[in-house]
Short mmCIF file of C-alpha atoms and ligand atoms in Angstrom, two decimals:
data_model
loop_
_atom_site.label_atom_id
_atom_site.label_comp_id
_atom_site.label_asym_id
_atom_site.label_seq_id
_atom_site.Cartn_x
_atom_site.Cartn_y
_atom_site.Cartn_z
CA MET A 1000 -2.21 -2.26 13.77
CA ARG A 1001 -1.55 -5.89 13.10
CA THR A 1002 -0.23 -5.34 9.60
CA VAL A 1003 1.98 -8.21 8.56
CA HIS A 1004 5.05 -7.23 6.65
CA PHE A 1005 5.70 -9.80 4.02
CA SER A 1006 9.45 -10.05 3.83
CA GLY A 1007 9.90 -12.99 1.50
CA ARG A 1008 9.59 -13.32 -2.23
CA LEU A 1009 7.16 -11.14 -4.10
CA VAL A 1010 4.00 -12.81 -5.24
CA GLY A 1011 3.24 -12.18 -8.92
CA ARG A 1012 4.48 -8.92 -10.46
CA GLN A 1013 6.40 -10.74 -13.20
CA GLU A 1014 6.04 -7.88 -15.66
CA GLU A 1015 7.30 -5.32 -13.14
CA THR A 1016 10.25 -7.35 -11.92
CA GLY A 1017 11.10 -8.11 -15.56
CA ARG A 1018 11.19 -4.40 -16.38
CA LEU A 1019 13.38 -3.73 -13.34
CA ALA A 1020 15.77 -6.53 -14.30
CA GLY A 1021 16.01 -5.14 -17.83
CA LEU A 1022 16.67 -1.66 -16.50
CA THR A 1023 19.46 -2.71 -14.15
CA ALA A 1024 21.06 -5.06 -16.70
CA ALA A 1025 21.17 -2.26 -19.26
CA ALA A 1026 22.61 0.15 -16.69
CA ARG A 1027 25.34 -2.31 -15.80
CA ALA A 1028 26.21 -2.42 -19.49
CA GLY A 1029 26.49 1.37 -19.54
CA ARG A 1030 23.04 2.12 -20.93
CA GLY A 1031 21.34 4.00 -18.12
CA GLY A 1032 17.66 4.67 -17.78
CA ALA A 1033 14.78 5.49 -15.49
CA LEU A 1034 11.44 3.97 -14.57
CA VAL A 1035 8.58 5.57 -12.63
CA LEU A 1036 6.36 3.09 -10.78
CA THR A 1037 2.97 4.51 -9.90
CA GLY A 1038 0.25 2.93 -7.80
CA GLU A 1039 -2.20 3.51 -4.99
CA PRO A 1040 -0.95 3.13 -1.40
CA GLY A 1041 -0.37 -0.52 -0.59
CA THR A 1042 -0.04 -1.75 -4.18
CA GLY A 1043 3.58 -2.75 -3.60
CA LYS A 1044 5.72 0.10 -4.92
CA SER A 1045 8.17 0.04 -2.00
CA ALA A 1046 8.20 -3.76 -2.16
CA LEU A 1047 9.30 -3.54 -5.80
CA LEU A 1048 12.02 -1.03 -4.98
CA ASP A 1049 13.17 -3.42 -2.32
CA HIS A 1050 13.17 -6.23 -4.85
CA ALA A 1051 15.30 -4.08 -7.18
CA ARG A 1052 17.73 -3.47 -4.34
CA ARG A 1053 18.01 -7.15 -3.49
CA THR A 1054 18.51 -8.27 -7.08
CA ALA A 1055 20.79 -5.54 -8.44
CA ASP A 1056 24.00 -7.54 -8.08
CA GLY A 1057 27.17 -5.55 -8.37
CA MET A 1058 25.43 -2.17 -8.26
CA ARG A 1059 25.94 0.48 -5.65
CA LEU A 1060 22.71 1.62 -4.04
CA VAL A 1061 21.90 5.24 -3.36
CA ARG A 1062 18.44 6.20 -2.27
CA ALA A 1063 16.13 8.97 -1.25
CA CYS A 1064 12.62 9.06 0.06
CA GLY A 1065 10.21 11.95 -0.29
CA SER A 1066 8.77 13.10 2.99
CA ARG A 1067 5.69 15.19 3.54
CA PHE A 1068 7.54 17.01 6.31
CA GLU A 1069 10.39 18.00 4.00
CA LYS A 1070 8.31 18.84 0.96
CA GLU A 1071 8.98 22.55 1.44
CA LEU A 1072 12.70 22.10 2.06
CA PRO A 1073 14.65 22.73 -1.17
CA PHE A 1074 16.97 19.85 -2.16
CA ALA A 1075 16.13 17.80 0.97
CA ALA A 1076 15.62 14.57 -1.01
CA LEU A 1077 18.53 15.25 -3.35
CA HIS A 1078 20.74 15.68 -0.32
CA GLN A 1079 19.80 12.20 0.93
CA LEU A 1080 20.63 10.75 -2.47
CA CYS A 1081 23.98 12.50 -2.81
CA LEU A 1082 25.21 12.10 0.76
CA PRO A 1083 27.02 8.78 0.24
CA MET A 1084 28.70 10.15 -2.92
CA LEU A 1085 29.99 13.40 -1.47
CA GLY A 1086 33.44 11.81 -1.22
CA HIS A 1087 33.75 12.67 -4.92
CA LEU A 1088 33.06 16.35 -4.23
CA SER A 1089 36.72 17.34 -4.29
CA GLU A 1090 37.09 15.86 -7.81
CA LEU A 1091 34.50 18.22 -9.23
CA PRO A 1092 35.38 21.42 -11.09
CA ALA A 1093 34.90 24.55 -9.02
CA GLN A 1094 31.60 25.57 -10.56
CA HIS A 1095 29.96 22.19 -9.79
CA HIS A 1096 31.53 22.06 -6.39
CA ASP A 1097 30.12 25.51 -5.57
CA ALA A 1098 26.69 24.67 -6.92
CA LEU A 1099 26.45 21.65 -4.64
CA ARG A 1100 27.79 23.51 -1.65
CA SER A 1101 25.20 26.20 -2.10
CA ALA A 1102 22.43 23.63 -2.55
CA PHE A 1103 23.31 21.49 0.45
CA GLY A 1104 25.30 23.76 2.69
CA PRO A 1105 24.13 26.26 5.26
CA ALA A 1106 25.85 29.05 3.33
CA PRO A 1107 23.28 31.18 1.57
CA GLY A 1108 23.71 31.05 -2.17
CA ALA A 1109 21.75 30.80 -5.32
CA ARG A 1110 19.81 27.54 -5.01
CA ASP A 1111 19.62 27.36 -8.70
CA VAL A 1112 18.22 24.17 -10.16
CA SER A 1113 19.88 24.80 -13.51
CA ARG A 1114 23.31 24.95 -11.83
CA VAL A 1115 22.66 22.09 -9.42
CA GLY A 1116 21.40 19.66 -12.09
CA PRO A 1117 24.65 19.48 -14.10
CA ALA A 1118 26.69 19.38 -10.88
CA VAL A 1119 24.80 16.36 -9.55
CA LEU A 1120 25.05 14.68 -12.95
CA ASP A 1121 28.82 15.14 -12.77
CA LEU A 1122 28.89 13.70 -9.24
CA LEU A 1123 26.72 10.76 -10.23
CA SER A 1124 28.76 9.85 -13.28
CA ARG A 1125 32.02 10.02 -11.31
CA ALA A 1126 30.58 7.73 -8.64
CA ALA A 1127 29.20 5.39 -11.32
CA ARG A 1128 32.62 5.08 -12.92
CA ALA A 1129 33.75 3.17 -9.82
CA GLN A 1130 30.61 1.00 -9.67
CA PRO A 1131 27.26 1.08 -11.53
CA LEU A 1132 24.64 2.97 -9.56
CA LEU A 1133 21.10 2.07 -8.64
CA CYS A 1134 19.15 5.14 -7.48
CA LEU A 1135 15.89 4.37 -5.71
CA ILE A 1136 13.54 7.25 -5.00
CA ASP A 1137 10.55 6.23 -2.95
CA ASP A 1138 7.44 8.30 -2.18
CA ALA A 1139 8.32 10.63 -5.04
CA HIS A 1140 4.90 12.30 -4.63
CA TRP A 1141 6.41 13.97 -1.56
CA LEU A 1142 9.64 15.17 -3.15
CA ASP A 1143 10.45 18.82 -2.64
CA SER A 1144 10.13 20.55 -5.95
CA ALA A 1145 13.82 21.50 -6.31
CA SER A 1146 14.81 17.84 -5.87
CA SER A 1147 12.20 16.54 -8.28
CA HIS A 1148 13.33 19.02 -10.93
CA VAL A 1149 16.94 17.91 -10.59
CA LEU A 1150 16.08 14.20 -10.40
CA ALA A 1151 13.98 14.48 -13.56
CA PHE A 1152 16.86 16.33 -15.23
CA LEU A 1153 19.19 13.46 -14.28
CA ALA A 1154 16.74 10.80 -15.42
CA ARG A 1155 16.77 12.33 -18.90
CA ARG A 1156 20.56 12.45 -19.15
CA ILE A 1157 21.82 9.10 -17.90
CA ALA A 1158 21.38 7.17 -21.14
CA GLY A 1159 25.15 6.91 -21.57
CA GLU A 1160 25.95 6.25 -17.90
CA PRO A 1161 25.91 3.04 -15.85
CA VAL A 1162 23.05 4.43 -13.75
CA ALA A 1163 19.51 3.15 -13.19
CA MET A 1164 16.92 5.34 -11.49
CA VAL A 1165 13.65 3.96 -10.16
CA PHE A 1166 10.97 6.25 -8.77
CA ALA A 1167 7.86 5.18 -6.86
CA ALA A 1168 4.91 7.53 -6.55
CA ARG A 1169 1.18 7.65 -6.01
CA PRO A 1170 -0.74 8.19 -9.24
CA ALA A 1171 -2.31 11.53 -8.46
CA GLY A 1172 0.67 12.93 -6.60
CA ALA A 1173 3.46 12.02 -9.00
CA ALA A 1174 5.48 15.16 -9.46
CA GLY A 1175 4.72 16.80 -12.80
CA GLU A 1176 8.44 16.84 -13.59
CA LEU A 1177 8.46 13.04 -13.75
CA THR A 1178 5.78 12.81 -16.41
CA GLY A 1179 7.28 11.86 -19.70
CA LEU A 1180 9.76 9.44 -18.14
CA PRO A 1181 9.14 5.74 -18.84
CA GLY A 1182 6.42 4.64 -16.44
CA LEU A 1183 4.71 1.54 -15.18
CA SER A 1184 1.41 1.71 -13.38
CA LEU A 1185 0.69 -0.97 -10.78
CA SER A 1186 -2.79 -2.37 -10.60
CA GLY A 1187 -4.01 -4.95 -8.11
CA LEU A 1188 -2.66 -8.49 -7.96
CA SER A 1189 -4.59 -11.03 -10.01
CA ASP A 1190 -7.07 -13.17 -8.04
CA THR A 1191 -4.67 -16.12 -8.27
CA ASP A 1192 -1.77 -14.07 -6.89
CA ALA A 1193 -3.98 -12.53 -4.21
CA ARG A 1194 -5.03 -16.00 -3.08
CA MET A 1195 -1.40 -17.08 -3.05
CA LEU A 1196 -0.42 -14.12 -0.87
CA LEU A 1197 -3.26 -14.88 1.50
CA ALA A 1198 -2.23 -18.54 1.65
CA SER A 1199 1.32 -17.51 2.58
CA LEU A 1200 -0.03 -16.05 5.82
CA SER A 1201 -0.12 -19.20 7.84
CA HIS A 1202 -2.18 -17.66 10.63
CA THR A 1203 -5.20 -17.00 8.43
CA ALA A 1204 -7.11 -20.23 8.77
CA VAL A 1205 -10.03 -19.37 6.57
CA ASP A 1206 -12.40 -21.54 4.62
CA ASP A 1207 -12.89 -21.20 0.87
CA GLN A 1208 -15.95 -19.01 0.98
CA VAL A 1209 -14.30 -16.60 3.39
CA ARG A 1210 -11.17 -16.53 1.27
CA ARG A 1211 -13.20 -15.65 -1.82
CA ARG A 1212 -14.81 -12.79 0.06
CA LEU A 1213 -11.47 -11.49 1.35
CA VAL A 1214 -9.93 -11.54 -2.14
CA LEU A 1215 -12.97 -9.76 -3.53
CA GLU A 1216 -12.87 -6.98 -0.96
CA ALA A 1217 -9.12 -6.43 -1.12
CA ARG A 1218 -9.32 -5.88 -4.89
CA GLY A 1219 -5.79 -7.21 -5.30
CA ASN A 1220 -4.23 -4.60 -3.00
CA PRO A 1221 -1.42 -6.46 -1.17
CA LEU A 1222 -1.61 -4.21 1.88
CA ALA A 1223 -5.34 -4.82 2.21
CA LEU A 1224 -4.68 -8.56 1.95
CA LEU A 1225 -2.00 -8.43 4.61
CA GLU A 1226 -4.28 -6.46 6.90
CA VAL A 1227 -6.91 -9.14 6.52
CA PRO A 1228 -6.00 -11.05 9.68
CA SER A 1229 -7.26 -8.10 11.68
CA ALA A 1230 -10.36 -7.98 9.50
CA GLY A 1231 -11.48 -11.41 10.56
CA GLY A 1232 -12.14 -14.86 9.25
CA TYR A 1233 -13.62 -17.52 11.46
CA ALA A 1234 -11.64 -16.23 14.35
CA PRO A 1235 -13.10 -13.85 16.86
CA LEU A 1236 -12.52 -10.35 15.55
CA ASP A 1237 -10.06 -8.59 17.74
CA THR A 1238 -11.94 -5.71 19.30
CA SER A 1239 -9.31 -4.63 21.78
CA SER A 1240 -6.28 -3.68 19.66
CA VAL A 1241 -5.75 -0.16 18.40
CA PRO A 1242 -7.39 0.39 15.01
CA SER A 1243 -5.26 1.64 12.11
CA PRO A 1244 -5.85 5.12 10.63
CA THR A 1245 -7.56 3.49 7.63
CA GLU A 1246 -9.92 1.69 9.94
CA ARG A 1247 -10.59 4.79 12.03
CA GLY A 1248 -11.56 6.66 8.84
CA HIS A 1249 -14.11 3.98 7.95
CA ARG A 1250 -15.38 3.93 11.48
CA SER A 1251 -16.19 7.62 11.63
CA ARG A 1252 -18.16 7.29 8.40
CA ILE A 1253 -20.07 4.34 9.87
CA GLU A 1254 -20.82 6.16 13.11
CA ALA A 1255 -22.42 9.00 11.17
CA LEU A 1256 -25.08 6.62 9.76
CA PRO A 1257 -28.58 5.96 11.19
CA ALA A 1258 -28.94 3.11 13.70
CA ASP A 1259 -30.58 0.64 11.26
CA VAL A 1260 -27.86 1.09 8.67
CA ARG A 1261 -25.17 0.58 11.29
CA LEU A 1262 -26.91 -2.54 12.53
CA LEU A 1263 -27.11 -3.96 9.01
CA LEU A 1264 -23.38 -3.31 8.57
CA THR A 1265 -22.70 -5.01 11.90
CA VAL A 1266 -24.56 -8.08 10.68
CA ALA A 1267 -22.61 -8.01 7.41
CA SER A 1268 -19.33 -7.65 9.32
CA ALA A 1269 -20.15 -10.48 11.73
CA ASP A 1270 -20.73 -13.00 8.98
CA PRO A 1271 -17.37 -14.03 7.53
CA THR A 1272 -18.89 -15.70 4.47
CA GLY A 1273 -20.38 -12.56 2.93
CA ASP A 1274 -23.46 -14.56 1.89
CA ALA A 1275 -26.16 -11.99 1.14
CA ALA A 1276 -29.05 -14.44 1.57
CA LEU A 1277 -27.92 -15.04 5.13
CA LEU A 1278 -27.64 -11.30 5.72
CA TRP A 1279 -31.20 -10.63 4.53
CA ALA A 1280 -32.52 -13.43 6.72
CA ALA A 1281 -30.65 -12.15 9.77
CA ALA A 1282 -31.80 -8.59 9.07
CA ARG A 1283 -35.42 -9.79 8.96
CA HIS A 1284 -34.85 -11.59 12.21
CA LEU A 1285 -33.65 -8.33 13.76
CA GLY A 1286 -36.51 -6.30 12.26
CA ILE A 1287 -34.24 -4.10 10.12
CA ASP A 1288 -35.59 -2.47 6.96
CA ALA A 1289 -32.85 -4.24 5.01
CA MET A 1290 -33.41 -2.76 1.55
CA ALA A 1291 -33.45 0.86 2.70
CA SER A 1292 -30.47 0.30 4.99
CA ALA A 1293 -28.49 -1.48 2.26
CA ALA A 1294 -29.23 1.39 -0.11
CA ALA A 1295 -27.97 3.90 2.47
CA ALA A 1296 -24.78 1.87 3.13
CA THR A 1297 -24.19 1.63 -0.63
CA ALA A 1298 -24.75 5.36 -1.07
CA ALA A 1299 -22.18 5.99 1.69
CA GLY A 1300 -19.70 3.94 -0.35
CA LEU A 1301 -19.14 1.47 2.48
CA ALA A 1302 -20.42 -1.76 0.99
CA GLU A 1303 -22.13 -3.31 -2.02
CA PHE A 1304 -24.87 -5.88 -1.75
CA ALA A 1305 -25.24 -8.42 -4.56
CA THR A 1306 -25.31 -12.17 -3.99
CA GLN A 1307 -22.16 -11.49 -2.04
CA VAL A 1308 -21.79 -8.64 0.40
CA ARG A 1309 -18.65 -6.70 -0.39
CA PHE A 1310 -17.25 -4.06 1.94
CA CYS A 1311 -15.25 -1.30 0.24
CA HIS A 1312 -12.13 -2.44 2.11
CA PRO A 1313 -11.41 -5.32 4.52
CA LEU A 1314 -10.85 -2.75 7.26
CA ALA A 1315 -14.30 -1.26 6.68
CA ARG A 1316 -15.59 -4.65 7.75
CA SER A 1317 -13.62 -4.66 10.99
CA ALA A 1318 -14.56 -1.01 11.57
CA ALA A 1319 -18.26 -1.94 11.32
CA TYR A 1320 -17.76 -4.74 13.77
CA ARG A 1321 -15.83 -2.67 16.26
CA ALA A 1322 -18.22 0.28 16.03
CA ALA A 1323 -20.98 -1.85 17.54
CA ALA A 1324 -21.41 -2.18 21.30
CA PRO A 1325 -20.63 -5.66 22.71
CA GLY A 1326 -24.30 -6.33 23.47
CA GLU A 1327 -25.25 -5.45 19.91
CA ARG A 1328 -22.57 -7.78 18.52
CA ARG A 1329 -23.97 -10.60 20.64
CA ARG A 1330 -27.48 -9.88 19.37
CA VAL A 1331 -26.21 -9.92 15.78
CA HIS A 1332 -24.37 -13.24 16.20
CA GLY A 1333 -27.52 -14.62 17.82
CA ALA A 1334 -29.55 -13.60 14.75
CA LEU A 1335 -26.96 -15.13 12.41
CA ALA A 1336 -27.02 -18.36 14.42
CA ALA A 1337 -30.82 -18.40 14.25
CA VAL A 1338 -30.88 -18.16 10.46
CA THR A 1339 -27.96 -20.52 9.74
CA ASP A 1340 -29.15 -23.92 8.66
CA PRO A 1341 -28.20 -26.45 11.39
CA ALA A 1342 -28.35 -29.29 8.87
CA THR A 1343 -25.97 -27.86 6.22
CA ASP A 1344 -23.82 -25.50 8.29
CA PRO A 1345 -23.67 -26.83 11.83
CA ASP A 1346 -20.13 -25.48 12.37
CA ARG A 1347 -20.99 -21.94 11.40
CA ARG A 1348 -24.10 -22.02 13.49
CA ALA A 1349 -22.17 -23.24 16.51
CA TRP A 1350 -19.55 -20.54 15.94
CA HIS A 1351 -22.17 -17.77 15.87
CA ARG A 1352 -23.82 -19.20 18.95
CA ALA A 1353 -20.52 -19.17 20.77
CA GLN A 1354 -19.91 -15.56 19.71
CA ALA A 1355 -23.44 -14.66 20.81
CA ALA A 1356 -22.62 -15.96 24.23
CA SER A 1357 -19.20 -14.41 24.63
CA SER A 1358 -18.15 -11.67 22.23
N1 LIG B 2674 3.71 -8.70 -4.78
C1 LIG B 2674 3.76 -8.77 -3.45
N2 LIG B 2674 3.95 -9.95 -2.84
C2 LIG B 2674 3.99 -10.02 -1.50
N3 LIG B 2674 3.85 -8.98 -0.67
C3 LIG B 2674 3.66 -7.77 -1.23
C4 LIG B 2674 3.61 -7.61 -2.63
N4 LIG B 2674 3.41 -6.30 -2.90
C5 LIG B 2674 3.35 -5.69 -1.71
N5 LIG B 2674 3.51 -6.56 -0.71
C6 LIG B 2674 3.45 -6.23 0.72
O1 LIG B 2674 2.30 -5.41 0.89
C7 LIG B 2674 2.56 -4.34 1.79
C8 LIG B 2674 2.34 -3.02 1.09
O2 LIG B 2674 3.29 -2.86 0.04
P1 LIG B 2674 4.16 -1.54 -0.14
O3 LIG B 2674 5.28 -1.90 -1.03
O4 LIG B 2674 4.49 -0.95 1.17
O5 LIG B 2674 3.11 -0.62 -0.90
P2 LIG B 2674 3.27 0.88 -1.39
O6 LIG B 2674 4.72 1.23 -1.27
O7 LIG B 2674 2.78 0.84 -2.80
O8 LIG B 2674 2.37 1.69 -0.52
C9 LIG B 2674 4.00 -4.53 2.25
O9 LIG B 2674 3.96 -5.21 3.48
C10 LIG B 2674 4.61 -5.38 1.17
O10 LIG B 2674 5.66 -6.17 1.65
MG1 LIG B 2675 5.61 2.74 -0.18
#
């Protein structure tokens, strides 16, 4: 997958970074607190945690990440979080010491959340006495339940400690234990921010109309915007690289559709402008029953057809393109060239003609 990882400054997200700055500043002053960021995959939760890490001057970072493979393993995530602090273990009173040893150690013992919670709180506050702590817990929707119980317990008891805890989770999967903690739900980037993110990708040489269509289809999801280069502008769509799992999912839905519907989607995918008038003209040229096919593609949730054609995701567009056989793609570009006005859009027409000859 040609996903580009944006490693520079975050685009937009002023409210979120403001909340994070407030949280860490308060923690440094001894007023601890927690924040749960929720958002769909790709909305930028991990990017915000990373931002918190980079900007939390003077704080010691401890982190854990939920894992779907360790979801059934009691205290797996908590162990990750505590590992760098275990140097303080010998300072703990025997009962806390034992609770942690039984939670993390191989020795069988009561893995009792109500004993482990206070023990970890003790550990955390001892570590924080040396340096304020920033605890980042990513993919909290995959936390094992023992860890999420303890982490939620901690989050409710750090008000008097120099400790900030930030969780990131998917909306539906956020562990029930975290509900009730201060939360912030991430929606898509604004159109302006989405355009700015797209513009920061120097390799996407796209014209205005194409850019509008890309922003529309990505719905402000940063990951979808970053995946856009593989979803095509006026560059030949790459049909040889390995498709991402997202794209493969769209592709299997497309392949289950009747031939006419697939062909209509191929036409839509081959035209980077998303201009519906052009699509209808090309469909007529190819003898497709455009209205019925558009209705079927809409019903399948793959695309919407108004004055602009809008795929449900930029990668649905590339999936439609790749699902077609090379000869079919050539035929589709030929049809698009035939219906593109040579007087007003000579460049686009030439581009489609070139694709018709070679793609
Ligand atoms: N505000 C932003 N500005 C720039 N890039 C971003 C922004 N938000 C997310 N990204 C980038 O988008 C991609 C997906 O974000 P990520 O944080 O991994 O999403 P999530 O953790 O919510 O699934 C990453 O490559 C990330 O760097
Ligand atoms: Mg993430």
